[in-house]
CSV table of C-alpha atoms and ligand atoms in Angstrom, one decimal:
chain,number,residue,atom,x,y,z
A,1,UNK,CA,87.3,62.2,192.9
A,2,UNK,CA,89.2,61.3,195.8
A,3,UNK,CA,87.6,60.3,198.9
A,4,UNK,CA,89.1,63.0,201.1
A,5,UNK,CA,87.3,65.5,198.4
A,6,UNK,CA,84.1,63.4,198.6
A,7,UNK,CA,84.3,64.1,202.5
A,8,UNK,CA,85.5,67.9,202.6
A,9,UNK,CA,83.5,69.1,205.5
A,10,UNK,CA,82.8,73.0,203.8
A,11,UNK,CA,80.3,70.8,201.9
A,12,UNK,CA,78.7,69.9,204.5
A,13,UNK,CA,75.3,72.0,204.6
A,14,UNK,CA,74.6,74.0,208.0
A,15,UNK,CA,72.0,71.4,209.7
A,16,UNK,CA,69.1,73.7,211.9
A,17,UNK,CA,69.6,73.5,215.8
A,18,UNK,CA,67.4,70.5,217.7
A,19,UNK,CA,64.6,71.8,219.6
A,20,UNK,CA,65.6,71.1,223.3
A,21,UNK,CA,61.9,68.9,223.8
A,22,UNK,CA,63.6,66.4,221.0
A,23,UNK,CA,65.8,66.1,223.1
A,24,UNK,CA,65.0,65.5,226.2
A,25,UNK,CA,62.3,62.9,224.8
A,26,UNK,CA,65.4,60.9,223.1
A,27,UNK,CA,67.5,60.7,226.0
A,28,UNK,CA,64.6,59.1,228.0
A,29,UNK,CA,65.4,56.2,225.5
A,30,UNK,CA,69.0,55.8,227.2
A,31,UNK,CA,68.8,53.8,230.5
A,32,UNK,CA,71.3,54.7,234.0
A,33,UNK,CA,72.7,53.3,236.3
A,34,UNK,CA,71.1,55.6,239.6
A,35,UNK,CA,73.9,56.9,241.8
A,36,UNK,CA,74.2,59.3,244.5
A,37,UNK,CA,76.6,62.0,245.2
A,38,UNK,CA,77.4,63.2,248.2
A,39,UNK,CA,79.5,66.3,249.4
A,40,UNK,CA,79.8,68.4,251.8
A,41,UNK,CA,80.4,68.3,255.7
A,42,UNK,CA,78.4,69.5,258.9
A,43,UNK,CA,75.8,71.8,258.5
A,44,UNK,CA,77.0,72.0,254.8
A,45,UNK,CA,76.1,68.1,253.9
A,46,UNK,CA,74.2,67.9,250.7
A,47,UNK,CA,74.3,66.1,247.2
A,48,UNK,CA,72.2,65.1,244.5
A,49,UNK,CA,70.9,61.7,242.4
A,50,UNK,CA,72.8,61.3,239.3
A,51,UNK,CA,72.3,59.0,236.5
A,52,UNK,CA,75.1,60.8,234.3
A,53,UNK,CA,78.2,59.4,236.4
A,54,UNK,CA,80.8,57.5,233.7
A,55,UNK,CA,84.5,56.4,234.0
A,56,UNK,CA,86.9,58.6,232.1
A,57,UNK,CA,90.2,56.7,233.1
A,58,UNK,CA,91.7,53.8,234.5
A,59,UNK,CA,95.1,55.0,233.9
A,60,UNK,CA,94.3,57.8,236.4
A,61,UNK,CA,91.2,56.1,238.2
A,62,UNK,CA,88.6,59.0,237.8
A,63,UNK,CA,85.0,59.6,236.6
A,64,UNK,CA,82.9,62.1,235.1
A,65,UNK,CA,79.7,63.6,236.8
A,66,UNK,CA,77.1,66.3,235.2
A,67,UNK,CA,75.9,68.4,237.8
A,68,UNK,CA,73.6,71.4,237.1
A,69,UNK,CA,74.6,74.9,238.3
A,70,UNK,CA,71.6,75.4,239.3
A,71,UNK,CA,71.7,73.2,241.8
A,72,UNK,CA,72.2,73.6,246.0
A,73,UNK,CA,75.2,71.4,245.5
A,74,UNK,CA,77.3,73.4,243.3
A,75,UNK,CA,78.2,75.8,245.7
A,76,UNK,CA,79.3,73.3,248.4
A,77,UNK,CA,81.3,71.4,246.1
A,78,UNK,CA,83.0,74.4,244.8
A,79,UNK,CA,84.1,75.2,248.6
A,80,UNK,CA,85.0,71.6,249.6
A,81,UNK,CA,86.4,70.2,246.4
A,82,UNK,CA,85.4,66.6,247.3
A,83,UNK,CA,82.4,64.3,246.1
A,84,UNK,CA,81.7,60.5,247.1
A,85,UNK,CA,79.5,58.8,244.0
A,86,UNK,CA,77.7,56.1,245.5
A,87,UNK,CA,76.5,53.5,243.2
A,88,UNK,CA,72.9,52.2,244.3
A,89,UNK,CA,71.9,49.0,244.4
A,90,UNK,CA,67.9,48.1,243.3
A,91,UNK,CA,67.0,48.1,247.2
A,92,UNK,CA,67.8,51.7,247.6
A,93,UNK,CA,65.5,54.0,245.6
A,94,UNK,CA,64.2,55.8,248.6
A,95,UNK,CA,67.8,57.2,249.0
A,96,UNK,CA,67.3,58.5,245.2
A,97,UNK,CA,64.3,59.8,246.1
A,98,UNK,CA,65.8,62.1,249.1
A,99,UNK,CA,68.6,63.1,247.2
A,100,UNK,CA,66.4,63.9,244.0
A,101,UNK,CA,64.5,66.3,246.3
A,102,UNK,CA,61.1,64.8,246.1
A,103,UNK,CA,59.1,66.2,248.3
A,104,UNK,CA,61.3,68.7,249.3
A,105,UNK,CA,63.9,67.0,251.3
A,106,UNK,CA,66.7,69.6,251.7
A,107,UNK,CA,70.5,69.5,252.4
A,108,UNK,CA,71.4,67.4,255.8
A,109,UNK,CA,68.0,66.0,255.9
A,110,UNK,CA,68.7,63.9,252.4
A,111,UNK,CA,71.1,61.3,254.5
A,112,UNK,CA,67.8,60.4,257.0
A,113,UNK,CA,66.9,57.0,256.6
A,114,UNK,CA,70.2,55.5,255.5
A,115,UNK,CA,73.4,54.3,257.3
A,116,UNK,CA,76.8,56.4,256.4
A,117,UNK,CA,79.9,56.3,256.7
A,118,UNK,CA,83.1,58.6,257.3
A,119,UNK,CA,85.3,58.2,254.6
A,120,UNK,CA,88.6,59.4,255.0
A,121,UNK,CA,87.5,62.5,252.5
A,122,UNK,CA,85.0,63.4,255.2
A,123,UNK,CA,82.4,62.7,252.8
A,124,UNK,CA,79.2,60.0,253.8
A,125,UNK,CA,79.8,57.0,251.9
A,126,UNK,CA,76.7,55.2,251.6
A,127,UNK,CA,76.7,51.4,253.7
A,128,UNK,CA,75.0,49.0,251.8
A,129,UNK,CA,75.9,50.9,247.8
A,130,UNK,CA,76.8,48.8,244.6
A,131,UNK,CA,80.3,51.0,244.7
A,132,UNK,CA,81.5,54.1,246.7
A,133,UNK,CA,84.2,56.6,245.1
A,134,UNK,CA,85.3,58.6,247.4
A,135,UNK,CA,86.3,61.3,244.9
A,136,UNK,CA,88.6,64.7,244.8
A,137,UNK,CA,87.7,67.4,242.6
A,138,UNK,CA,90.3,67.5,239.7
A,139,UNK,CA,88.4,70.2,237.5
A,140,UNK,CA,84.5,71.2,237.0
A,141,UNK,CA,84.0,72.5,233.4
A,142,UNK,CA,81.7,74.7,233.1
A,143,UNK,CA,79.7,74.3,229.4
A,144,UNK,CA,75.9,75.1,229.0
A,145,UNK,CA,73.8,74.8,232.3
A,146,UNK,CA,75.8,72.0,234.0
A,147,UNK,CA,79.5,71.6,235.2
A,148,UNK,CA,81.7,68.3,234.0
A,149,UNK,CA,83.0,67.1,237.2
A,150,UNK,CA,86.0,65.1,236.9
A,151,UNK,CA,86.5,63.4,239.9
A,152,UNK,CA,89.9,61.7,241.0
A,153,UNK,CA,89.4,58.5,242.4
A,154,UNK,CA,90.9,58.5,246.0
A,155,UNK,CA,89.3,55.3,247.4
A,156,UNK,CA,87.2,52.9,246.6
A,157,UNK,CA,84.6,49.9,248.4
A,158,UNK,CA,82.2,47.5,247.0
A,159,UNK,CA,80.1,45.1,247.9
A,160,UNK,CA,79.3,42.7,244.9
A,161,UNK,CA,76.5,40.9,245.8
A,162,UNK,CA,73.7,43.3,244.7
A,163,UNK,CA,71.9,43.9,241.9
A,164,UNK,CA,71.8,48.1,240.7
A,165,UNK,CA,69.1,50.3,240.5
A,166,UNK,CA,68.2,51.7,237.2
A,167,UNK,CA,66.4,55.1,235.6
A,168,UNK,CA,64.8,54.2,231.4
A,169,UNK,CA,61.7,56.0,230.7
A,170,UNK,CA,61.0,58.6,233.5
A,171,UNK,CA,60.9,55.4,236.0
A,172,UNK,CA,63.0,53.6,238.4
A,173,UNK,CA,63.8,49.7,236.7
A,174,UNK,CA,65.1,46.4,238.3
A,175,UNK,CA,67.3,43.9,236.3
A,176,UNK,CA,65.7,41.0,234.6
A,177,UNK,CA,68.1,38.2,235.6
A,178,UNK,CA,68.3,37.1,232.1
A,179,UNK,CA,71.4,37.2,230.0
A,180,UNK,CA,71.6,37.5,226.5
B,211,FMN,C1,67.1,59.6,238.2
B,211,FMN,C2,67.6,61.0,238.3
B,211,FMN,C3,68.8,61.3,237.7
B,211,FMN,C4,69.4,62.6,237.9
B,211,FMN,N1,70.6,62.9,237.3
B,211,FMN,C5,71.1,64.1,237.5
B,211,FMN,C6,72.5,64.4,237.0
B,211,FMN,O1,73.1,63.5,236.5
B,211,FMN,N2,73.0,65.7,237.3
B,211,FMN,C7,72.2,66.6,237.9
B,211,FMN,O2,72.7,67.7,238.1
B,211,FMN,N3,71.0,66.4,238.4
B,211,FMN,C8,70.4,65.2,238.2
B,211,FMN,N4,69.2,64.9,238.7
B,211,FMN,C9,68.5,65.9,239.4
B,211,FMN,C10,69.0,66.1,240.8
B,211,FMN,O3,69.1,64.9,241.6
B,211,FMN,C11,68.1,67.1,241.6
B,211,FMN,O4,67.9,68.2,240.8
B,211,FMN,C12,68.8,67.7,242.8
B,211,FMN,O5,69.1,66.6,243.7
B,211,FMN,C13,67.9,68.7,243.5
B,211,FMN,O6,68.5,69.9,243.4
B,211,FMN,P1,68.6,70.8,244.7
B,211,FMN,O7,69.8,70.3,245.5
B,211,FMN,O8,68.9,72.2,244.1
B,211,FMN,O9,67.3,70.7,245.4
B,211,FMN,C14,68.6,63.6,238.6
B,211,FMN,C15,67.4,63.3,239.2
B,211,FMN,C16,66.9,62.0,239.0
B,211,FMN,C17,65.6,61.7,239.7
């Protein structure tokens, strides 16, 4: 038998659907880097924590974000078209925390606390963030409950120094200085 016969996917038996629980417990088991997006302007300002920012391309500098319709920021971003991902470093939780909503920070209010500034986007870039990507919306897919944001990289800053903040196990984690 051939080995394209051995692999003919119609052979493949239907496999039954993963329980959503599963999961959620097995992507606890993959740690993030902790960013924060912001978007928005005036009255408008809001933005979420995110741990599911990624490059897409370096040909066409631009990233991917998972933001859930759900959401208070969906609708802003869908009238402004712009997002800044701010990449936190371990000395900034607190701004996760106010941009994760806990307890109930809202909107405007999420930037107390913290120093911004104006990008040329009109976004908040955040002063003292790992990286800032200061971001135009190229397309948000919509699949399932979330959108795939794929954000065109319009200008960038970083300060180097720092070490990031991280999310593994339902917690907030620092970097170990050891290397492998
Ligand atoms: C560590 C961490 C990572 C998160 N990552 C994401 C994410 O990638 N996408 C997303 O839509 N929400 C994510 N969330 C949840 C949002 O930050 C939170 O739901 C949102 O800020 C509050 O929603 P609201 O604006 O409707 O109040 C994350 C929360 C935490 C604490």
């Amino acid at each position: 038998m051939s080995l394209a016969a051995a692999y003919d996917p119609m052979l493949i038996p239907e496999q039954p659907p993963v329980e959503s629980a599963d999961f959620k417990h097995s992507m606890r088991f993959l740690a993030g880097a902790v960013s924060v997006v912001t978007l928005g302007q005036g009255r408008d300002r809001t933005g979420f924590t995110a741990t599911s920012v990624s490059s897409l391309s370096a040909d066409h500098p631009s990233i991917l974000v998972s933001l859930n319709r759900a959401s208070s920021s969906w609708p802003i971003l869908q009238r402004y078209r712009r997002f800044c991902v701010n990449v936190l470093a371990d000395d900034q939780q607190a701004v996760a925390d106010n941009f994760a909503g806990r307890g109930g920070v809202k909107g405007a209010d999420r930037y107390e606390g913290a120093a911004w500034e104006t990008l040329a986007s009109g976004s908040l870039g955040l002063v003292g963030a790992l990286t800032v990507l200061d971001c135009e919306l190229e397309e948000a897919i919509e699949r399932h409950s979330h959108s795939i944001l794929i954000g065109s990289v319009r200008a960038i800053t970083t300060r180097a120094e720092a070490q990031p903040l991280l999310y593994w196990h339902g917690g907030y984690r620092h970097l170990s200085n050891q290397t492998a």
